C-alpha positions as protocol buffer text, in pm:
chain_id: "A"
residue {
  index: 1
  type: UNK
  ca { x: 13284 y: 15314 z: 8712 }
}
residue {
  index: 2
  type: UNK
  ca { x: 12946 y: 15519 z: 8702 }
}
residue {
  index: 3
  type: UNK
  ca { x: 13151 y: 15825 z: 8519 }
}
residue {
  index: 4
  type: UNK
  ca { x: 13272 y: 15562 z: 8293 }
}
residue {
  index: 5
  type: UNK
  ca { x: 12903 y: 15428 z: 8236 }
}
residue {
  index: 6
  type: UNK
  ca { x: 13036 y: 15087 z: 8322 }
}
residue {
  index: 7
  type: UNK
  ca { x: 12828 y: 14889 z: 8526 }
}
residue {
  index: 8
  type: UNK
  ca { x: 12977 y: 14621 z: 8811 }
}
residue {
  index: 9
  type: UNK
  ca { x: 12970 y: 14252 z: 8781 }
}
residue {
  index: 10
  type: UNK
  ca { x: 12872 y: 14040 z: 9022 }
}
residue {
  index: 11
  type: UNK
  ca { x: 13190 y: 13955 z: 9140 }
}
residue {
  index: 12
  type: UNK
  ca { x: 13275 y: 14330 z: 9200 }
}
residue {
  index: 13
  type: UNK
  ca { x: 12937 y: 14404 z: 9390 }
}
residue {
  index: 14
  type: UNK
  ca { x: 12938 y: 14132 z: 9618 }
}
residue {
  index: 15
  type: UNK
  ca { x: 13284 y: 14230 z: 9686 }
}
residue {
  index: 16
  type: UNK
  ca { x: 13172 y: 14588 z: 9800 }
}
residue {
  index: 17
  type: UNK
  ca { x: 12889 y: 14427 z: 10037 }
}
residue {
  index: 18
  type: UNK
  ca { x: 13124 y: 14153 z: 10172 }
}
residue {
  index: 19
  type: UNK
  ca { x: 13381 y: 14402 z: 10250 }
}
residue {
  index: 20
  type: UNK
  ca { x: 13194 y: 14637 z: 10442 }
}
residue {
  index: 21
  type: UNK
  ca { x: 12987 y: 14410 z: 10610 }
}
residue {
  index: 22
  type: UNK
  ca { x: 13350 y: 14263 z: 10737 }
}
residue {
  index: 23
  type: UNK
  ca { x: 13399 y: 14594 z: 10882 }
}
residue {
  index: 24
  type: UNK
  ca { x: 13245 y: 14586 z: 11220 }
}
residue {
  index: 25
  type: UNK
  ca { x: 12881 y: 14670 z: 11361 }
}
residue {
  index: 26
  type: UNK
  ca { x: 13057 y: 15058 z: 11384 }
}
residue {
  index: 27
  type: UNK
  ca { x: 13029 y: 15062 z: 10999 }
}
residue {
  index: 28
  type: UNK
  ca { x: 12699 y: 14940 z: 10921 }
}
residue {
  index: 29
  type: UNK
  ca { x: 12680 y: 15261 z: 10726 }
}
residue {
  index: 30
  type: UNK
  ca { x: 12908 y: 15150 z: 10475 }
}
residue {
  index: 31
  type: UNK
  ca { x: 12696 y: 14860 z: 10447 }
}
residue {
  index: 32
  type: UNK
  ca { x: 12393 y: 15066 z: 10417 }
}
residue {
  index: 33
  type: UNK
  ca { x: 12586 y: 15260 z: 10162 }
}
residue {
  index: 34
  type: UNK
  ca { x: 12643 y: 14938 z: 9958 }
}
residue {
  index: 35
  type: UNK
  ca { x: 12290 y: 14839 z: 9959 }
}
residue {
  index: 36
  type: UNK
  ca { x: 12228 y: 15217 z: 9780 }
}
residue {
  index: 37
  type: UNK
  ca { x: 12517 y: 15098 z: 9528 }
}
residue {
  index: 38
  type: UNK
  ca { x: 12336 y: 14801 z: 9432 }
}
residue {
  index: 39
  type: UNK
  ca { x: 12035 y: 15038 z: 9475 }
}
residue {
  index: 40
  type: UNK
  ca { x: 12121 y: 15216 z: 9191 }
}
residue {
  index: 41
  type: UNK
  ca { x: 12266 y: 14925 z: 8997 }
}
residue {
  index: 42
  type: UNK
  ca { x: 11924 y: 14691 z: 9049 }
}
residue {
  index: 43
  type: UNK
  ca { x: 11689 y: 14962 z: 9014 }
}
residue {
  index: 44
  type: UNK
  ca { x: 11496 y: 14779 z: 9309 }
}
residue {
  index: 45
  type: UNK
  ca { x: 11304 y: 14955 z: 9652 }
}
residue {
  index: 46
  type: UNK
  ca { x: 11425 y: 14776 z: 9896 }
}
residue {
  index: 47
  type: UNK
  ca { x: 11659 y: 14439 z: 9992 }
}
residue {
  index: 48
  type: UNK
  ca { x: 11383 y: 14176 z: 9935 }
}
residue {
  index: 49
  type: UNK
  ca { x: 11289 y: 14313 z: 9620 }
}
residue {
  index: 50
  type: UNK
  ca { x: 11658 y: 14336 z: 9514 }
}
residue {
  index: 51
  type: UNK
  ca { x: 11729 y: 13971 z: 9656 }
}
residue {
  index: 52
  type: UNK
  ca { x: 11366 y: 13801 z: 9389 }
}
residue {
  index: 53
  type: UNK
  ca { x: 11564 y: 14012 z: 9151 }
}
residue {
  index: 54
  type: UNK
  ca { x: 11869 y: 13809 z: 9171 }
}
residue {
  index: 55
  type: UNK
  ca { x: 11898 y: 13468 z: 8932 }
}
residue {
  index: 56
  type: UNK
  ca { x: 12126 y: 13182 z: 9009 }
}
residue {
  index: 57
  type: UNK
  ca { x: 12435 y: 13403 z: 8847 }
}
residue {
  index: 58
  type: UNK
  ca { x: 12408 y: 13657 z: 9078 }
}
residue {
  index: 59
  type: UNK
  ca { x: 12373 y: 13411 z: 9407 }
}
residue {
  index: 60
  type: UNK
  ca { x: 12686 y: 13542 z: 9548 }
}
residue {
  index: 61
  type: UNK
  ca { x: 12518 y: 13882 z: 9538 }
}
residue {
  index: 62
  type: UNK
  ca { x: 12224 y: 13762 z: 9754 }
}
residue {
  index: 63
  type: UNK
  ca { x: 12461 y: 13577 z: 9957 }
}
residue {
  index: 64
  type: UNK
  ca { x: 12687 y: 13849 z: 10068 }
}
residue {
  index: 65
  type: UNK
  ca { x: 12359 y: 14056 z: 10116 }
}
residue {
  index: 66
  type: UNK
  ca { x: 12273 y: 13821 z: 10381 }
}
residue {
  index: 67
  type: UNK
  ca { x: 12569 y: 13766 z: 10543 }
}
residue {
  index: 68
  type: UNK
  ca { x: 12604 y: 14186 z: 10577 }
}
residue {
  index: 69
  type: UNK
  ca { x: 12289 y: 14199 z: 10735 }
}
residue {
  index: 70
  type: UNK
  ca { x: 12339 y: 13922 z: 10940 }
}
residue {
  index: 71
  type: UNK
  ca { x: 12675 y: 14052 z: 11030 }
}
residue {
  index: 72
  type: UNK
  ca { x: 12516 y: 14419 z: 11064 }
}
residue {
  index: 73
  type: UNK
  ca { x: 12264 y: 14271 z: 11363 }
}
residue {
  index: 74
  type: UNK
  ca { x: 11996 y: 14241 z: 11099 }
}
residue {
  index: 75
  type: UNK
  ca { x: 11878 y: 13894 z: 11121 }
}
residue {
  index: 76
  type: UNK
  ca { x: 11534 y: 13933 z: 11010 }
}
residue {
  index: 77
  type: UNK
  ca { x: 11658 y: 14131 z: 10685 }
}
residue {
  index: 78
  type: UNK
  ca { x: 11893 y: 13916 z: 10630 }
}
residue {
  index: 79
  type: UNK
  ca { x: 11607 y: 13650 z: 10689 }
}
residue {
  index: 80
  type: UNK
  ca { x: 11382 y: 13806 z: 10420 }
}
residue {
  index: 81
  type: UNK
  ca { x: 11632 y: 13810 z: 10146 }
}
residue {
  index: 82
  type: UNK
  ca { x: 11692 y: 13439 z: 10224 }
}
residue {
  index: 83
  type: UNK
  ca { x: 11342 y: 13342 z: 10230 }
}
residue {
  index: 84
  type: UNK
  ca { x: 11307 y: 13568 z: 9902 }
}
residue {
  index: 85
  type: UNK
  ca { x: 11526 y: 13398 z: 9664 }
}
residue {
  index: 86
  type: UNK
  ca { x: 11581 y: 12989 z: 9518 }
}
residue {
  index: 87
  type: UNK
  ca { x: 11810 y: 12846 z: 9740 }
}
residue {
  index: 88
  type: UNK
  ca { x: 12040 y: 12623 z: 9526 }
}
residue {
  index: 89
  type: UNK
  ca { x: 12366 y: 12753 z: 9658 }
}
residue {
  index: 90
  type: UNK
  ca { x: 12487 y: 12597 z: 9927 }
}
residue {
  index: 91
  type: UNK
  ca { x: 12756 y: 12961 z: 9982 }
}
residue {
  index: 92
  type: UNK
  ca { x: 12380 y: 13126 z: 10021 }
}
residue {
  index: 93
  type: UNK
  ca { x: 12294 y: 12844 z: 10286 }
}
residue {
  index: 94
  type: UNK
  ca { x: 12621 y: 12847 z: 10451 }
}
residue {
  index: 95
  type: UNK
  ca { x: 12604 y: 13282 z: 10500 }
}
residue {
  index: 96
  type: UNK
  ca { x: 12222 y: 13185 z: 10687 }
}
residue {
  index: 97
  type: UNK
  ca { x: 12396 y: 12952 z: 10895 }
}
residue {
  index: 98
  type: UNK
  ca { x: 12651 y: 13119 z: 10992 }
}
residue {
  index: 99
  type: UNK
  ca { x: 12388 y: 13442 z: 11033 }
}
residue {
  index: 100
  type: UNK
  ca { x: 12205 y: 13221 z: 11304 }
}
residue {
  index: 101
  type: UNK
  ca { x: 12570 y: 13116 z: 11510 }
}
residue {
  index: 102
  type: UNK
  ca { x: 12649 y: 13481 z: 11517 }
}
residue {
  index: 103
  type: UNK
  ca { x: 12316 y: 13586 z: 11716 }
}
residue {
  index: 104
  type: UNK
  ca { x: 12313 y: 13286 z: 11885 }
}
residue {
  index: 105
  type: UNK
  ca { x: 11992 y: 13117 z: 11720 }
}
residue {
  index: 106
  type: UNK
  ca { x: 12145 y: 12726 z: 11770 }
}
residue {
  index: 107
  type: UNK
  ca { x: 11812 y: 12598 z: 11654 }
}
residue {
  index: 108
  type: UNK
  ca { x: 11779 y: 12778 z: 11372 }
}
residue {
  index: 109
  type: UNK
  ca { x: 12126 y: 12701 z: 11256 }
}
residue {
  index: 110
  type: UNK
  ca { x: 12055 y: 12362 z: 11302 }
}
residue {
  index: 111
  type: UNK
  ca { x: 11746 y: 12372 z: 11134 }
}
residue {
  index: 112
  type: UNK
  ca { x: 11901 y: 12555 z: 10796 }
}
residue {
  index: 113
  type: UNK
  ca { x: 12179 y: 12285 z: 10785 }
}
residue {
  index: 114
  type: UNK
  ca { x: 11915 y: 12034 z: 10810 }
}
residue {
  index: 115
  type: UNK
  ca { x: 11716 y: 12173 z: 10488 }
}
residue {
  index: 116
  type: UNK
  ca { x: 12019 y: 12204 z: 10228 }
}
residue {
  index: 117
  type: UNK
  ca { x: 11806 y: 11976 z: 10008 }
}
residue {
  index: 118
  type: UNK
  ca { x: 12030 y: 11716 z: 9911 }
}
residue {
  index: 119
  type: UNK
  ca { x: 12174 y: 11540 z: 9704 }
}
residue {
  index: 120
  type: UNK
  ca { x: 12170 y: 11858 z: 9468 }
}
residue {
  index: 121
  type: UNK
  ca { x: 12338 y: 12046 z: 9729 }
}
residue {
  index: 122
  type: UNK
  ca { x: 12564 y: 11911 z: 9957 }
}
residue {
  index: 123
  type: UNK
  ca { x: 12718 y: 12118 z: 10299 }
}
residue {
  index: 124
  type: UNK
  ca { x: 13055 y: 12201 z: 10307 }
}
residue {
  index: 125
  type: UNK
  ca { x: 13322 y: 12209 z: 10636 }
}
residue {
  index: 126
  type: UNK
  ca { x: 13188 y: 12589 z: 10645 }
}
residue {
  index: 127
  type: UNK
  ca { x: 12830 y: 12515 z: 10685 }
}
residue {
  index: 128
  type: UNK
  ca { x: 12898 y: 12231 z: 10995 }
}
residue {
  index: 129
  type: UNK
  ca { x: 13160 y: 12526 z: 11134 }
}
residue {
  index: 130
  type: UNK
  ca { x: 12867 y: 12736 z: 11171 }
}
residue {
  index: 131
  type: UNK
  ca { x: 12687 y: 12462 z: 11319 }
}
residue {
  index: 132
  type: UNK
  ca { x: 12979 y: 12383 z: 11546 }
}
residue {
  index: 133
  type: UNK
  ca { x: 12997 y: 12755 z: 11664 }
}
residue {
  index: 134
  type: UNK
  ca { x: 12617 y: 12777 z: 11701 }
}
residue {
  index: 135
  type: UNK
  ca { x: 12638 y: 12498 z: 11957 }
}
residue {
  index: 136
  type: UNK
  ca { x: 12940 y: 12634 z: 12075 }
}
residue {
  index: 137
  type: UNK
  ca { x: 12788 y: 12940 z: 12203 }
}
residue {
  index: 138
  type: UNK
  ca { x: 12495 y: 12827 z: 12388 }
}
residue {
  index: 139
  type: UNK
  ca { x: 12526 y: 12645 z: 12671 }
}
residue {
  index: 140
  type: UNK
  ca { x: 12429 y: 12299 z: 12724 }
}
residue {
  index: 141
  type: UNK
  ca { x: 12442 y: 12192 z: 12346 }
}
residue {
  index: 142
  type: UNK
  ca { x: 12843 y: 12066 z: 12384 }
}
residue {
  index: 143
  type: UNK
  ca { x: 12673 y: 11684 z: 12277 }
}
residue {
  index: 144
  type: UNK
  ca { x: 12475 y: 11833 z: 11985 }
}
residue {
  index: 145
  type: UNK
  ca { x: 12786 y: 12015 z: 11856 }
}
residue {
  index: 146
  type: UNK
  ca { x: 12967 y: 11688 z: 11890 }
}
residue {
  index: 147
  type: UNK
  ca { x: 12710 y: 11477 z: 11746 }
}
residue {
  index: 148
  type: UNK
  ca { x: 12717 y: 11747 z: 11361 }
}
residue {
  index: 149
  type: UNK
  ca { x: 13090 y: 11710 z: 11496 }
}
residue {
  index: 150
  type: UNK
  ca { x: 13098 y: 11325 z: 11408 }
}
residue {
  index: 151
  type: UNK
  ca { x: 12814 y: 11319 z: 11152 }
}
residue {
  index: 152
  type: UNK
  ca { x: 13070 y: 11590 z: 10925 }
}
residue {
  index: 153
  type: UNK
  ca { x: 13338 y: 11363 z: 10947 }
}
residue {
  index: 154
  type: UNK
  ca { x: 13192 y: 11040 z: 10908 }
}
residue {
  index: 155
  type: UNK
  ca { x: 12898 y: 10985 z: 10761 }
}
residue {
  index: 156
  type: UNK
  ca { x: 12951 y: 11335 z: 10525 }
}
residue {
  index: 157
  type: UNK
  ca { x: 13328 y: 11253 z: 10436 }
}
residue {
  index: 158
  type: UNK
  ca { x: 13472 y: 11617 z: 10547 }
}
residue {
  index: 159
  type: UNK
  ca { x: 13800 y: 11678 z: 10696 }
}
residue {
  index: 160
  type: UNK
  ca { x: 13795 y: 11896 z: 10963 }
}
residue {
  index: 161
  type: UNK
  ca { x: 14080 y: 12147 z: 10891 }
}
Protein backbone atom coordinates (compact mmCIF):
# COMPACT_ATOMS: atom_id res chain seq x y z
CA UNK A 1 0.00 0.00 0.00
CA UNK A 2 2.78 2.62 1.00
CA UNK A 3 4.59 1.92 -2.63
CA UNK A 4 1.23 2.48 -4.01
CA UNK A 5 0.83 5.84 -1.93
CA UNK A 6 -2.46 4.46 -0.74
CA UNK A 7 -3.19 5.00 2.66
CA UNK A 8 -5.33 2.26 4.99
CA UNK A 9 -8.81 2.72 6.18
CA UNK A 10 -9.87 2.17 9.31
CA UNK A 11 -11.21 -1.02 8.79
CA UNK A 12 -7.81 -2.29 7.38
CA UNK A 13 -5.71 -0.79 10.37
CA UNK A 14 -7.64 -2.01 13.10
CA UNK A 15 -7.48 -5.23 11.36
CA UNK A 16 -3.56 -5.25 11.50
CA UNK A 17 -3.67 -4.33 15.42
CA UNK A 18 -6.48 -6.84 16.17
CA UNK A 19 -4.66 -9.51 14.44
CA UNK A 20 -1.47 -9.32 16.03
CA UNK A 21 -2.58 -8.56 19.26
CA UNK A 22 -4.59 -12.12 18.79
CA UNK A 23 -1.27 -13.58 18.38
CA UNK A 24 -0.04 -14.40 21.79
CA UNK A 25 2.09 -12.40 24.52
CA UNK A 26 5.27 -14.17 22.30
CA UNK A 27 4.37 -11.62 19.53
CA UNK A 28 3.92 -8.46 21.20
CA UNK A 29 6.44 -7.32 18.64
CA UNK A 30 4.13 -7.55 15.92
CA UNK A 31 1.94 -5.53 17.94
CA UNK A 32 4.59 -3.06 18.60
CA UNK A 33 5.20 -3.17 14.91
CA UNK A 34 1.52 -2.20 14.26
CA UNK A 35 1.56 0.66 16.55
CA UNK A 36 4.75 2.01 14.14
CA UNK A 37 2.21 1.30 11.11
CA UNK A 38 -0.30 3.50 12.48
CA UNK A 39 2.81 5.49 13.55
CA UNK A 40 3.49 6.42 10.29
CA UNK A 41 -0.11 6.61 9.12
CA UNK A 42 -1.22 9.15 12.25
CA UNK A 43 1.83 11.07 12.25
CA UNK A 44 1.43 10.93 16.20
CA UNK A 45 4.47 10.28 19.17
CA UNK A 46 3.14 7.96 21.01
CA UNK A 47 -0.36 5.72 21.72
CA UNK A 48 -2.20 8.41 23.77
CA UNK A 49 -1.51 10.98 21.40
CA UNK A 50 -2.57 8.67 18.51
CA UNK A 51 -5.77 7.47 20.55
CA UNK A 52 -7.07 12.07 21.14
CA UNK A 53 -6.28 11.80 17.49
CA UNK A 54 -8.92 9.38 16.74
CA UNK A 55 -12.79 10.79 16.06
CA UNK A 56 -15.85 8.68 16.46
CA UNK A 57 -15.06 7.07 12.73
CA UNK A 58 -12.03 5.75 13.67
CA UNK A 59 -13.35 4.19 17.26
CA UNK A 60 -12.61 0.77 16.13
CA UNK A 61 -9.02 1.96 15.70
CA UNK A 62 -8.78 3.06 19.37
CA UNK A 63 -10.59 0.06 20.30
CA UNK A 64 -8.39 -2.57 18.90
CA UNK A 65 -5.47 -0.37 20.27
CA UNK A 66 -6.71 -1.15 23.61
CA UNK A 67 -7.60 -4.44 23.42
CA UNK A 68 -3.71 -5.17 21.93
CA UNK A 69 -2.32 -3.63 24.78
CA UNK A 70 -4.49 -5.11 27.08
CA UNK A 71 -3.94 -8.40 25.45
CA UNK A 72 -0.03 -7.56 25.21
CA UNK A 73 0.07 -7.27 29.38
CA UNK A 74 -0.19 -3.53 28.96
CA UNK A 75 -3.03 -2.52 31.05
CA UNK A 76 -2.03 0.87 31.94
CA UNK A 77 -1.38 1.72 28.08
CA UNK A 78 -4.16 0.32 27.20
CA UNK A 79 -5.70 2.39 30.17
CA UNK A 80 -4.35 5.71 28.79
CA UNK A 81 -5.71 5.38 25.37
CA UNK A 82 -9.10 4.65 27.01
CA UNK A 83 -9.05 7.45 29.31
CA UNK A 84 -7.72 9.58 26.19
CA UNK A 85 -10.51 9.38 23.84
CA UNK A 86 -14.83 10.06 23.97
CA UNK A 87 -16.19 6.98 24.93
CA UNK A 88 -19.44 6.58 22.89
CA UNK A 89 -18.76 3.12 21.63
CA UNK A 90 -19.83 0.62 23.58
CA UNK A 91 -17.03 -2.07 21.18
CA UNK A 92 -14.39 0.59 22.91
CA UNK A 93 -16.08 -0.16 26.42
CA UNK A 94 -16.49 -3.76 25.87
CA UNK A 95 -12.28 -4.18 24.71
CA UNK A 96 -11.67 -2.21 28.55
CA UNK A 97 -13.75 -4.71 30.04
CA UNK A 98 -12.63 -7.42 28.76
CA UNK A 99 -8.82 -5.77 29.30
CA UNK A 100 -9.66 -5.82 33.16
CA UNK A 101 -11.07 -9.90 33.11
CA UNK A 102 -7.89 -10.79 31.37
CA UNK A 103 -5.49 -9.40 34.30
CA UNK A 104 -7.82 -10.23 36.70
CA UNK A 105 -8.95 -6.57 37.83
CA UNK A 106 -12.85 -7.87 38.83
CA UNK A 107 -13.45 -4.44 40.23
CA UNK A 108 -12.44 -2.57 37.63
CA UNK A 109 -14.39 -4.59 35.16
CA UNK A 110 -17.22 -4.11 37.14
CA UNK A 111 -16.74 -0.64 37.52
CA UNK A 112 -16.35 0.06 33.45
CA UNK A 113 -19.62 -1.92 32.87
CA UNK A 114 -21.18 0.17 35.42
CA UNK A 115 -20.20 3.62 33.57
CA UNK A 116 -21.41 2.76 29.85
CA UNK A 117 -23.53 5.92 30.19
CA UNK A 118 -26.80 4.88 29.21
CA UNK A 119 -29.37 5.08 27.53
CA UNK A 120 -27.03 6.35 24.60
CA UNK A 121 -25.05 3.33 24.94
CA UNK A 122 -26.31 0.24 25.93
CA UNK A 123 -23.91 -3.18 26.90
CA UNK A 124 -24.02 -5.95 24.82
CA UNK A 125 -23.80 -10.07 25.81
CA UNK A 126 -19.90 -9.28 25.20
CA UNK A 127 -19.51 -6.63 27.72
CA UNK A 128 -21.51 -8.88 30.74
CA UNK A 129 -19.12 -11.97 29.27
CA UNK A 130 -16.28 -9.99 30.36
CA UNK A 131 -17.95 -9.29 33.47
CA UNK A 132 -18.88 -12.94 33.88
CA UNK A 133 -15.17 -14.01 33.29
CA UNK A 134 -13.84 -11.23 35.56
CA UNK A 135 -15.81 -12.77 38.41
CA UNK A 136 -15.05 -15.97 37.14
CA UNK A 137 -11.46 -15.71 37.79
CA UNK A 138 -11.24 -14.44 41.20
CA UNK A 139 -12.26 -16.29 43.84
CA UNK A 140 -15.07 -15.62 46.05
CA UNK A 141 -17.09 -13.38 43.53
CA UNK A 142 -19.24 -16.72 42.11
CA UNK A 143 -22.60 -14.50 43.64
CA UNK A 144 -21.46 -11.25 41.98
CA UNK A 145 -20.94 -13.06 38.63
CA UNK A 146 -24.37 -14.50 39.12
CA UNK A 147 -26.01 -11.47 40.21
CA UNK A 148 -24.54 -9.36 36.28
CA UNK A 149 -25.54 -13.12 35.40
CA UNK A 150 -29.36 -12.42 36.13
CA UNK A 151 -29.32 -8.62 35.77
CA UNK A 152 -28.10 -9.44 31.66
CA UNK A 153 -30.86 -11.56 31.21
CA UNK A 154 -33.56 -9.98 32.91
CA UNK A 155 -33.67 -6.72 33.61
CA UNK A 156 -31.19 -5.93 30.24
CA UNK A 157 -33.20 -8.34 27.84
CA UNK A 158 -29.92 -10.37 26.54
CA UNK A 159 -29.85 -13.92 25.64
CA UNK A 160 -27.12 -15.61 26.87
CA UNK A 161 -25.74 -17.59 23.85
Amino acid sequence: MRESDVSPNEHILSAVVSVCANLGHSYCGCAVEAFEVLHSWGGKENPTEFALGCVPSTSMICSALVSMYSKCGSIKEAKQIFDAIEKDDVVLWTAMIHGYAEHDYYPEAIDSLEKIPQPNLRPDFVAFVGVLTACSRHGGTFDLGFHYFNSSTHKRNIIAA
